[in-house]
Coordinates of C-alpha atoms in Angstrom, one line a residue:
X10 CA -0.4 29.8 20.1
X11 CA -1.4 28.3 16.4
X12 CA -5.2 27.5 16.5
X13 CA -6.4 24.4 14.6
X14 CA -9.8 24.8 13.6
X15 CA -11.7 21.8 12.5
X16 CA -11.8 21.3 8.6
X17 CA -14.9 23.0 7.3
X18 CA -14.8 21.1 3.6
X19 CA -16.3 17.3 4.9
X20 CA -18.5 15.9 2.4
X21 CA -22.7 15.0 2.9
X22 CA -22.3 12.1 5.6
X23 CA -23.9 9.4 3.0
X24 CA -21.6 10.3 0.0
X25 CA -19.1 7.4 0.8
X26 CA -22.3 5.4 1.3
X27 CA -23.7 6.5 -2.2
X28 CA -20.6 5.5 -3.9
X29 CA -20.3 2.2 -2.2
X30 CA -24.0 1.3 -2.7
X31 CA -23.7 2.5 -6.5
X32 CA -20.9 0.2 -6.4
X33 CA -22.7 -2.8 -5.8
X34 CA -25.7 -1.6 -7.8
X35 CA -23.8 -1.2 -11.3
X36 CA -19.9 -2.1 -10.5
X37 CA -19.3 -1.9 -14.3
X38 CA -20.6 1.4 -14.7
X39 CA -19.2 2.6 -11.7
X40 CA -15.5 1.6 -12.6
X41 CA -15.8 2.7 -16.6
X42 CA -16.9 6.1 -14.7
X43 CA -13.8 6.3 -12.7
X44 CA -11.8 5.4 -15.3
X45 CA -12.9 8.8 -17.2
X46 CA -10.5 10.4 -15.1
X47 CA -7.4 8.6 -16.6
X48 CA -6.2 10.1 -19.8
X49 CA -6.2 6.6 -22.4
X50 CA -4.4 6.0 -25.7
X51 CA -7.3 3.4 -26.1
X52 CA -10.6 4.0 -23.7
X53 CA -11.6 0.8 -22.2
X54 CA -15.4 -0.3 -22.6
X55 CA -14.9 -2.9 -20.3
X56 CA -14.1 -2.8 -16.3
X57 CA -13.8 -6.1 -15.5
X58 CA -13.0 -9.1 -17.6
X59 CA -14.1 -12.3 -15.6
X60 CA -14.6 -14.4 -18.5
X61 CA -11.7 -16.7 -17.0
X62 CA -12.9 -16.3 -13.9
X63 CA -11.3 -16.7 -11.3
X64 CA -8.4 -15.1 -13.1
X65 CA -9.8 -12.0 -13.4
X66 CA -8.1 -8.7 -15.6
X67 CA -9.1 -5.1 -15.1
X68 CA -10.4 -2.7 -18.0
X69 CA -9.0 -5.4 -20.6
X70 CA -9.0 -3.2 -23.7
X71 CA -7.5 -0.4 -22.4
X72 CA -4.4 1.2 -23.3
X73 CA -2.3 4.1 -21.6
X74 CA 0.8 5.0 -20.0
X75 CA 0.8 5.6 -16.3
X76 CA 4.0 8.2 -16.5
X77 CA 1.7 10.3 -19.1
X78 CA -0.9 10.3 -16.6
X79 CA 1.3 11.1 -14.0
X80 CA 3.4 14.2 -15.7
X81 CA 2.7 15.0 -19.5
X82 CA -1.1 15.4 -19.5
X83 CA -0.8 18.1 -16.9
X84 CA 1.9 20.0 -18.5
X85 CA -0.2 19.7 -21.9
X86 CA -3.5 21.0 -19.9
X87 CA -1.1 24.1 -19.3
X88 CA -0.2 23.5 -15.4
X89 CA 3.4 22.6 -16.6
X90 CA 4.5 25.8 -13.6
X91 CA 3.0 23.7 -10.8
X92 CA 4.7 22.5 -8.3
X93 CA 4.9 18.5 -8.7
X94 CA 7.5 17.4 -6.2
X95 CA 8.8 19.0 -3.3
X96 CA 11.9 17.4 -2.0
X97 CA 12.6 18.9 1.9
X98 CA 15.6 16.7 3.4
X99 CA 16.1 16.8 6.9
X100 CA 20.0 15.3 6.8
X101 CA 21.1 18.2 4.8
X102 CA 18.9 21.1 5.5
X103 CA 18.0 21.2 1.8
X104 CA 14.6 21.9 0.0
X105 CA 14.2 20.9 -4.1
X106 CA 11.4 22.0 -6.2
X107 CA 10.1 20.3 -9.0
X108 CA 7.6 21.8 -11.7
X109 CA 5.3 19.5 -13.7
X110 CA 7.7 20.5 -16.3
X111 CA 10.4 20.2 -15.0
X112 CA 10.3 16.7 -13.5
X113 CA 9.0 15.7 -16.8
X114 CA 11.8 16.5 -18.4
X115 CA 13.9 14.9 -15.8
X116 CA 11.8 11.5 -16.5
X117 CA 11.8 11.7 -20.0
X118 CA 15.7 12.3 -20.2
X119 CA 16.7 9.2 -18.0
X120 CA 13.9 7.4 -19.8
X121 CA 15.9 7.9 -22.8
X122 CA 19.4 6.7 -21.4
X123 CA 17.6 3.5 -20.1
X124 CA 16.2 3.1 -23.7
X125 CA 20.2 3.7 -25.2
X126 CA 20.8 0.8 -22.7
X127 CA 18.4 -1.5 -24.5
X128 CA 15.7 -1.1 -22.0
X129 CA 12.2 -1.1 -23.3
X130 CA 8.6 -2.5 -22.2
X131 CA 8.4 -5.1 -20.5
X132 CA 12.3 -5.2 -18.9
X133 CA 12.6 -5.1 -15.7
X134 CA 15.0 -2.4 -13.8
X135 CA 15.7 -2.4 -9.9
X136 CA 16.2 0.6 -8.3
X137 CA 17.8 0.7 -5.0
X138 CA 17.7 4.7 -4.1
X139 CA 17.0 6.2 -0.8
X140 CA 14.2 9.2 -0.2
X141 CA 15.8 11.4 -3.1
X142 CA 14.3 12.9 -6.3
X143 CA 16.1 10.4 -8.1
X144 CA 13.8 7.8 -6.8
X145 CA 10.6 9.4 -8.4
X146 CA 12.3 10.0 -11.6
X147 CA 13.7 6.1 -11.5
X148 CA 10.1 5.1 -11.1
X149 CA 8.5 7.2 -13.8
X150 CA 11.4 7.0 -16.4
X151 CA 10.5 2.9 -16.2
X152 CA 6.6 3.5 -16.4
X153 CA 7.3 6.2 -19.4
X154 CA 8.8 3.2 -21.3
X155 CA 6.9 0.3 -20.5
X156 CA 9.5 -1.1 -18.4
X157 CA 8.6 -3.0 -14.9
X158 CA 10.4 -1.4 -12.0
X159 CA 11.3 -3.5 -8.9
X160 CA 12.3 -0.8 -6.1
X161 CA 14.3 -2.2 -3.2
X162 CA 14.5 -0.7 0.2
X163 CA 17.7 1.4 0.6
X164 CA 18.3 -0.5 4.3
X165 CA 18.2 -3.9 2.9
X166 CA 21.5 -6.0 3.1
X167 CA 23.5 -7.3 0.0
X168 CA 22.0 -10.8 0.1
X169 CA 18.5 -9.6 -0.1
X170 CA 19.1 -7.2 -2.9
X171 CA 20.6 -10.7 -4.8
X172 CA 17.7 -12.6 -4.0
X173 CA 15.3 -9.5 -5.4
X174 CA 17.6 -9.6 -8.6
X175 CA 17.8 -12.7 -9.2
X176 CA 13.9 -12.9 -9.2
X177 CA 13.0 -10.0 -10.9
X178 CA 16.0 -10.5 -13.6
X179 CA 16.8 -6.8 -14.3
X180 CA 18.7 -5.4 -17.2
X181 CA 19.7 -2.4 -15.6
X182 CA 20.3 -1.4 -11.6
X183 CA 19.7 2.3 -10.7
X184 CA 21.5 3.3 -7.6
X185 CA 23.4 6.6 -5.5
X186 CA 26.3 6.9 -3.8
X187 CA 24.4 6.1 -0.3
X188 CA 21.8 7.1 2.3
X189 CA 22.0 9.4 4.9
X190 CA 20.8 8.2 8.4
X191 CA 20.9 10.6 11.8
X192 CA 24.2 9.2 12.9
X193 CA 26.2 7.5 9.6
X194 CA 26.2 7.6 6.2
X195 CA 25.2 4.2 4.6
X196 CA 27.3 3.4 1.3
X197 CA 25.0 2.0 -1.1
X198 CA 28.0 0.9 -4.3
X199 CA 29.2 -1.6 -1.8
X200 CA 26.3 -3.4 -1.0
X201 CA 25.6 -3.6 -4.5
X202 CA 28.5 -4.4 -6.1
X203 CA 28.5 -7.7 -3.8
X204 CA 24.8 -8.5 -4.5
X205 CA 26.0 -8.4 -8.1
X206 CA 28.6 -10.7 -7.3
X207 CA 26.3 -13.0 -5.4
X208 CA 23.3 -13.1 -7.3
X209 CA 23.1 -15.8 -10.5
X210 CA 21.4 -13.4 -13.2
X211 CA 23.8 -11.2 -14.7
X212 CA 23.2 -7.4 -14.8
X213 CA 24.0 -5.2 -17.6
X214 CA 24.5 -1.8 -16.6
X215 CA 24.6 0.3 -13.1
X216 CA 23.9 3.7 -13.5
X217 CA 25.0 5.2 -10.2
X218 CA 23.8 9.0 -8.7
X219 CA 26.5 11.1 -7.2
X220 CA 25.7 11.9 -3.7
X221 CA 28.7 14.1 -2.0
X222 CA 30.0 12.9 1.2
X223 CA 30.5 9.1 1.1
X224 CA 33.9 7.3 0.4
X225 CA 32.9 4.7 -2.2
X226 CA 33.6 6.5 -5.6
X227 CA 32.2 4.9 -9.2
X228 CA 35.5 3.8 -10.3
X229 CA 35.9 2.0 -7.2
X230 CA 33.0 -0.5 -8.0
X231 CA 33.3 -0.5 -12.1
X232 CA 33.4 -4.0 -13.4
X233 CA 32.2 -5.8 -10.5
X234 CA 29.6 -8.2 -11.0
X235 CA 30.2 -8.2 -14.2
X236 CA 28.6 -5.1 -14.9
X237 CA 28.8 -1.8 -17.0
X238 CA 29.1 1.1 -14.2
X239 CA 28.3 4.3 -15.4
X240 CA 27.7 7.8 -14.3
X241 CA 23.8 8.5 -14.0
X242 CA 24.3 12.6 -14.7
X243 CA 26.6 11.7 -17.6
X244 CA 24.2 9.4 -19.0
X245 CA 21.1 11.4 -19.1
X246 CA 23.2 14.4 -20.0
X247 CA 23.9 12.4 -23.4
X248 CA 20.6 11.0 -24.2
X249 CA 17.7 12.0 -26.0
X250 CA 14.5 12.4 -24.5
X251 CA 12.3 9.6 -24.5
X252 CA 8.4 9.3 -25.4
X253 CA 5.8 7.6 -23.5
X254 CA 5.7 4.1 -24.9
X255 CA 1.7 3.0 -24.1
X256 CA 0.9 0.0 -22.8
X257 CA -2.2 -2.6 -22.1
X258 CA -3.9 -1.7 -18.8
X259 CA -3.3 -5.3 -17.6
X260 CA 0.7 -4.8 -18.8
X261 CA 2.4 -4.8 -15.2
X262 CA 3.6 -1.1 -14.0
X263 CA 5.9 -2.7 -11.0
X264 CA 7.1 -5.4 -9.0
X265 CA 7.2 -4.8 -5.1
X266 CA 9.1 -7.7 -2.7
X267 CA 7.8 -8.8 0.2
X268 CA 9.9 -8.4 3.5
X269 CA 10.6 -12.1 3.2
X270 CA 9.8 -12.6 7.2
X271 CA 7.6 -16.0 6.0
X272 CA 10.0 -17.0 3.7
X273 CA 11.5 -16.2 0.3
X274 CA 10.4 -12.8 -0.3
X275 CA 7.7 -12.9 -2.7
X276 CA 7.3 -10.2 -5.7
X277 CA 3.7 -8.6 -5.5
X278 CA 2.6 -7.3 -9.0
X279 CA 0.7 -4.2 -10.3
X280 CA -1.1 -3.2 -13.6
X281 CA -0.7 0.0 -15.1
X282 CA -4.7 0.8 -15.5
X283 CA -6.5 -0.7 -12.4
X284 CA -3.8 1.0 -10.3
X285 CA -4.1 4.0 -12.1
X286 CA -7.8 4.6 -12.0
X287 CA -8.0 3.1 -8.2
X288 CA -5.2 5.2 -7.2
X289 CA -6.7 8.6 -8.7
X290 CA -10.1 7.6 -7.6
X291 CA -8.6 7.5 -4.1
X292 CA -6.8 10.9 -4.4
X293 CA -10.9 12.7 -4.4
X294 CA -12.9 10.5 -2.3
X295 CA -10.7 9.4 0.3
X296 CA -7.8 11.4 0.8
X297 CA -9.5 14.9 -0.4
X298 CA -6.4 16.1 -2.5
X299 CA -6.5 17.5 -6.0
X300 CA -4.3 19.9 -8.1
X301 CA -2.9 22.9 -6.7
X302 CA -2.8 21.1 -3.3
X303 CA -0.4 19.0 -1.3
X304 CA 0.0 15.8 0.4
X305 CA 2.9 14.4 2.5
X306 CA 3.0 11.0 3.1
X307 CA 6.0 10.1 5.9
X308 CA 7.0 6.6 4.7
X309 CA 9.3 5.1 2.4
X310 CA 9.3 4.7 -1.6
X311 CA 10.4 0.8 -1.2
X312 CA 7.3 0.5 0.6
X313 CA 3.6 0.0 -1.1
X314 CA 2.7 3.2 0.7
X315 CA 5.4 5.0 -0.8
X316 CA 4.7 4.1 -4.5
X317 CA 1.0 4.8 -3.8
X318 CA 1.0 8.0 -2.1
X319 CA 4.5 9.3 -2.3
X320 CA 5.1 8.8 -6.1
X321 CA 1.6 8.2 -8.0
X322 CA -1.4 8.9 -6.5
X323 CA -0.6 12.6 -6.0
X324 CA 1.2 13.4 -9.5
X325 CA -1.7 11.7 -11.0
X326 CA -4.1 14.0 -9.2
X327 CA -2.2 16.6 -10.6
X328 CA -1.0 17.5 -6.7
X329 CA 2.1 18.5 -5.2
X330 CA 3.6 15.5 -3.2
X331 CA 5.9 16.2 -0.4
X332 CA 9.3 13.8 -0.1
X333 CA 10.5 13.8 3.2
X334 CA 14.4 12.7 4.3
X335 CA 14.3 12.4 7.9
X336 CA 12.3 11.0 11.0
X337 CA 9.7 11.6 13.0
X338 CA 12.4 12.4 15.8
X339 CA 15.8 13.3 16.3
X340 CA 15.8 15.6 13.0
X341 CA 16.1 17.6 14.6
X342 CA 13.1 17.5 17.3
X343 CA 9.8 15.8 17.5
X344 CA 8.5 18.8 15.9
X345 CA 9.5 17.5 12.1
X346 CA 6.2 16.3 10.8
X347 CA 4.6 19.9 12.3
X348 CA 7.1 21.7 10.2
X349 CA 6.4 19.8 7.3
X350 CA 2.8 20.3 7.3
X351 CA 3.4 24.5 7.9
X352 CA 6.1 25.1 5.4
X353 CA 4.6 23.2 2.4
X354 CA 0.9 24.1 3.1
X355 CA 0.1 20.1 3.3
X356 CA -3.6 19.2 3.0
X357 CA -3.3 15.5 3.9
X358 CA -0.5 13.7 6.1
X359 CA -0.1 10.2 6.2
X360 CA 2.2 8.5 8.3
X361 CA 2.1 5.3 10.6
X362 CA 0.9 4.8 14.5
X363 CA 4.9 4.2 15.2
X364 CA 6.0 7.1 14.2
X365 CA 3.0 9.0 16.6
X366 CA 4.1 7.0 19.4
X367 CA 7.8 8.0 19.1
X368 CA 6.6 11.6 18.7
X369 CA 4.2 11.4 21.9
X370 CA 7.0 10.0 24.0
X371 CA 9.3 12.9 23.2
X372 CA 6.7 15.5 23.1
X373 CA 3.8 14.1 25.3
X374 CA 2.1 17.7 25.9
X375 CA 2.6 18.3 22.2
X376 CA 4.3 21.8 23.0
X377 CA 6.1 21.7 19.5
X378 CA 3.5 21.4 17.6
X379 CA 2.0 24.4 19.5
X380 CA 4.7 26.5 17.8
X381 CA 3.6 25.6 14.2
X382 CA 0.8 26.9 12.0
X383 CA -1.5 23.9 10.9
X384 CA -4.1 25.8 9.4
X385 CA -3.8 24.2 5.9
X386 CA -4.2 20.5 7.4
X387 CA -7.7 19.2 6.6
X388 CA -7.2 15.1 7.0
X389 CA -4.2 13.1 9.0
X390 CA -4.2 9.6 8.0
X391 CA -2.4 6.5 10.2
X392 CA -1.7 3.4 8.6
X393 CA 0.5 0.1 8.8
X394 CA -0.1 -1.6 12.1
X395 CA -2.8 -0.9 15.0
X396 CA -3.0 2.5 16.0
X397 CA -3.5 2.1 20.0
X398 CA -6.5 4.3 21.7
X399 CA -4.4 6.3 24.0
X400 CA -2.1 7.6 21.0
X401 CA -5.1 8.0 18.7
X402 CA -6.8 10.1 21.5
X403 CA -3.7 11.7 22.3
X404 CA -3.2 13.1 18.4
X405 CA -6.5 13.9 17.8
X406 CA -6.6 16.1 20.8
X407 CA -3.6 18.2 19.4
X408 CA -5.1 18.2 16.0
X409 CA -8.3 19.2 16.4
X410 CA -9.5 16.4 14.1
X411 CA -10.2 12.6 13.7
X412 CA -7.5 10.1 12.6
X413 CA -8.7 8.3 9.9
X414 CA -7.5 4.8 10.0
X415 CA -5.9 3.1 7.0
X416 CA -5.6 -0.6 6.2
X417 CA -2.7 -1.9 4.1
X418 CA -1.5 -5.6 3.4
X419 CA 1.4 -6.8 1.2
X420 CA -1.3 -7.6 -1.5
X421 CA -3.2 -4.6 -1.8
X422 CA -2.3 -0.4 -1.8
X423 CA -3.5 1.7 1.2
X424 CA -7.1 2.6 1.1
X425 CA -8.5 4.4 3.8
X426 CA -11.7 3.8 5.7
X427 CA -13.7 6.8 4.1
X428 CA -13.1 10.5 5.4
X429 CA -16.5 10.3 6.6
X430 CA -17.2 6.5 8.1
X431 CA -15.0 5.0 10.7
X432 CA -16.6 1.9 9.9
X433 CA -18.3 0.5 6.8
X434 CA -19.1 -2.4 5.3
X435 CA -18.3 -2.8 1.8
X436 CA -18.4 -5.4 -1.2
X437 CA -17.9 -9.2 0.2
X438 CA -14.5 -10.8 -0.9
X439 CA -12.0 -9.0 0.8
X440 CA -11.5 -9.2 4.6
X441 CA -9.3 -6.9 6.5
X442 CA -8.8 -7.5 9.9
X443 CA -7.0 -5.2 12.6
X444 CA -7.5 -7.8 15.3
X445 CA -5.9 -11.3 14.6
X446 CA -8.2 -12.7 17.1
X447 CA -10.9 -11.9 14.8
X448 CA -11.9 -15.5 13.6
X449 CA -15.1 -14.8 11.6
X450 CA -17.3 -12.4 10.3
X451 CA -19.5 -11.9 13.3
X452 CA -16.8 -11.6 15.5
X453 CA -15.2 -9.2 13.5
X454 CA -18.4 -7.1 13.7
X455 CA -18.4 -7.3 17.4
X456 CA -14.9 -6.0 17.6
X457 CA -15.6 -3.3 15.2
X458 CA -18.6 -2.2 16.9
X459 CA -17.4 -2.6 20.6
X460 CA -13.8 -2.3 21.3
X461 CA -11.9 0.7 20.7
X462 CA -8.8 0.5 18.0
X463 CA -10.0 -2.7 15.8
X464 CA -11.5 -2.1 12.8
X465 CA -13.2 -4.2 10.2
X466 CA -13.5 -3.1 6.3
X467 CA -14.5 -4.9 3.6
X468 CA -12.3 -3.1 0.6
X469 CA -14.2 -1.1 -2.1
X470 CA -11.4 0.0 -4.1
X471 CA -11.0 -3.4 -5.8
X472 CA -9.0 -2.7 -9.1
X473 CA -6.1 -1.6 -6.6
X474 CA -5.8 -5.4 -5.6
X475 CA -2.8 -7.0 -7.0
X476 CA -4.3 -10.3 -8.1
X477 CA -0.7 -11.9 -8.9
X478 CA 2.7 -12.8 -7.8
X479 CA 5.9 -12.3 -10.2
X480 CA 7.6 -15.3 -11.7
X481 CA 5.4 -18.5 -9.4
X482 CA 4.8 -19.9 -12.9
X483 CA 6.9 -19.0 -15.4
X484 CA 7.5 -15.2 -16.0
X485 CA 3.9 -14.4 -13.6
X486 CA 1.5 -16.2 -13.0
X487 CA -1.9 -15.3 -12.3
X488 CA -4.0 -16.4 -8.8
X489 CA -7.2 -14.5 -8.1
X490 CA -9.6 -14.3 -5.3
X491 CA -13.0 -15.8 -6.2
X492 CA -15.6 -13.4 -4.6
X493 CA -18.6 -15.3 -5.1
X494 CA -17.4 -18.4 -3.3
X495 CA -16.3 -16.1 -0.7
X496 CA -19.4 -14.7 -0.2
X497 CA -20.8 -18.8 0.1
X498 CA -18.3 -19.4 2.4
X499 CA -19.6 -16.8 4.5
X500 CA -23.3 -17.2 4.4
X501 CA -22.4 -20.8 5.4
X502 CA -20.6 -20.3 8.2
X503 CA -22.6 -18.2 9.5
X504 CA -25.9 -20.6 9.0
X505 CA -23.9 -23.1 10.6
X506 CA -23.1 -21.0 13.7
X507 CA -26.6 -20.2 14.2
X508 CA -27.9 -23.8 15.6
X509 CA -25.0 -24.2 17.9
X510 CA -25.4 -20.4 19.4
X511 CA -29.3 -20.9 19.8
X512 CA -28.1 -24.3 21.8
X513 CA -25.3 -22.5 23.7
X514 CA -27.7 -19.6 24.9
X515 CA -30.3 -22.3 25.7
X516 CA -28.0 -24.4 27.7
X517 CA -26.4 -21.2 29.8
X518 CA -30.1 -20.2 30.5
X519 CA -30.8 -23.6 32.2
X520 CA -27.8 -23.6 33.8
X521 CA -28.6 -20.3 35.7
X522 CA -32.1 -22.0 36.4
X523 CA -32.3 -25.0 38.5
X524 CA -34.9 -27.5 37.7
X525 CA -37.7 -27.5 40.7
X526 CA -37.2 -31.4 40.8
X527 CA -33.3 -30.9 41.7
X528 CA -32.3 -31.9 45.3
X529 CA -30.0 -29.6 47.5
X530 CA -28.2 -33.1 48.8
X531 CA -27.8 -34.3 45.3
X532 CA -24.1 -35.2 45.0
X533 CA -24.1 -35.9 41.2
X534 CA -21.9 -33.6 39.4
X535 CA -23.4 -31.6 37.1
X536 CA -22.2 -32.2 32.9
X537 CA -19.9 -29.4 31.7
X538 CA -21.4 -26.6 29.8
X539 CA -20.8 -26.8 26.4
X540 CA -18.6 -23.8 24.8
X541 CA -19.9 -22.0 22.0
X542 CA -17.4 -22.5 19.1
X543 CA -16.0 -19.8 16.9
X544 CA -15.6 -21.7 13.3
X545 CA -13.0 -24.0 15.0
X546 CA -12.5 -27.5 14.6
X547 CA -14.3 -30.2 13.0
X548 CA -17.6 -28.9 13.3
X549 CA -16.7 -26.0 11.0
X550 CA -17.7 -26.3 7.3
X551 CA -15.6 -26.5 4.4
X552 CA -16.0 -24.2 1.5
X553 CA -14.9 -26.7 -1.1
X554 CA -14.2 -31.0 -0.7
X555 CA -10.9 -31.3 0.1
X556 CA -9.7 -28.5 1.8
X557 CA -7.6 -28.6 4.4
X558 CA -8.4 -25.5 6.6
X559 CA -11.0 -24.2 8.6
X560 CA -13.2 -21.3 7.2
X561 CA -12.1 -18.3 8.4
X562 CA -9.6 -19.9 10.7
X563 CA -6.4 -18.3 11.8
X564 CA -6.3 -15.9 8.8
X565 CA -3.1 -14.6 9.4
X566 CA -1.3 -17.8 9.5
X567 CA -2.3 -20.3 6.8
X568 CA 0.4 -18.9 4.1
X569 CA 2.2 -22.1 3.1
X570 CA -0.4 -24.8 2.1
X571 CA -0.8 -24.8 -1.5
X572 CA -3.7 -27.7 -1.5
X573 CA -6.0 -24.9 -0.4
X574 CA -8.9 -24.8 -2.7
X575 CA -10.0 -21.1 -4.1
X576 CA -12.6 -20.6 -1.9
X577 CA -11.1 -21.1 1.2
X578 CA -10.4 -18.3 3.1
X579 CA -7.1 -18.6 3.7
X580 CA -5.7 -19.3 -0.3
X581 CA -8.2 -15.7 -0.6
X582 CA -6.0 -14.1 2.0
X583 CA -2.7 -15.0 0.9
X584 CA -0.9 -15.9 -2.6
X585 CA 2.7 -18.0 -2.4
X586 CA 4.6 -19.7 -4.5

């Protein structure tokens, strides 16, 4: 039976707290130091431009190329033979490895093919691919040209694909023959063709990567939707490799759409500079992965976790990223994740609580885990939803290490709670509440400290946050968080609560201690006890005149009222069209 020793490389207990303290004491210096881990065409001299607050910009005078930082610089540093990408497909039984030199060449050639079809800096390219290496190559090829990619999850229907085409207005669509599920094959070409015919925006070109075993051929779709349908492989073979195009740090890298469950899908925009700096920082200080080490994130490139920690994060750090095409159970069994860790020497593994619950149902005793050597594993992360205490205790018992909880939002990239501290208070401005009943800061702290599985975090890695949507006001509009008003809002709520809490406490004491003059035969009914309020109702102060919301009230439900002022908690939690 394999043994799983506790990690031996934990950092000192105050490392994360020290970093947090410095970020508060000298935020400009903190982020400029972090920016030194990135190669710049023009190095930034400023971290945050707040001259037009609340419209903030990160590293405003910097210039870089994200694809160069993910690929070329590692090759130039002599690490071209190091493995950059491992594609492990449980669907086909194949494992494919790309070195940094091979991946750089593939990306440069696809970028050349895109450039030959008129794609350049600022143009949009829609990517509709499953979990195959071409997804990596497509995203990085766009970044190489300074184009803006928009990845659409391969499981979305033609109507959903069409809505994103109309919003992002891409010139080119990159797709393949289809995706493979455990019990079926999903044909992509008919879906793309229908979406092009439905969308109002005209797409010029569709490049199709061929996969064996699918019924619809490229010729069957040619001409549909008014686009030119071309073979990916032929286009790349005829192309000249394209060089990296420098872009401003504040230029958009990608648009990623929300699921649309709350209305029309909204395109979250990430810039190049802040995204690269903060992701690179998290790889070292949170995920503890660097050159020559492997990270596996069991997600999908269609989601923000996949963008950040399947594609960009590990490559920015010069590490190996393991891309898994398969399921946590059924491909072939509930030991799939443990096989990945053993086969590829994974150091940090990242998955969702839903996957852990599925594995627990299929293999409650962890027998399949015991068949694998997990000695390479140092950190295990879970994200995307609440991890229930029972499942957390189960997986921690099997692995012999803590599970690190991670917070994700539609408007943020994934951020861990630190490799060391389970609950930490970070700078004001970004509240992440796992429990939707947490209506204010004080209650959230109570939940964080006294209820298993609930967590409060104020996020440290601010450059990673998207501060605007694609195309709400013209091409793309900026909406930002007003941290000063947020802090004032918190302070005002706490100050307003104090008298009411003291009065409620005094009343409770009086109700437990009867007055000496009271008579047991007295029939007058006592007055009802006043109930302590948790920032609900008209007694709650408003952060700004005219705001229709209660401060901190129902932070997960106020997504549509555009009359909010910037200081309102609901405004700063969400943005809308």
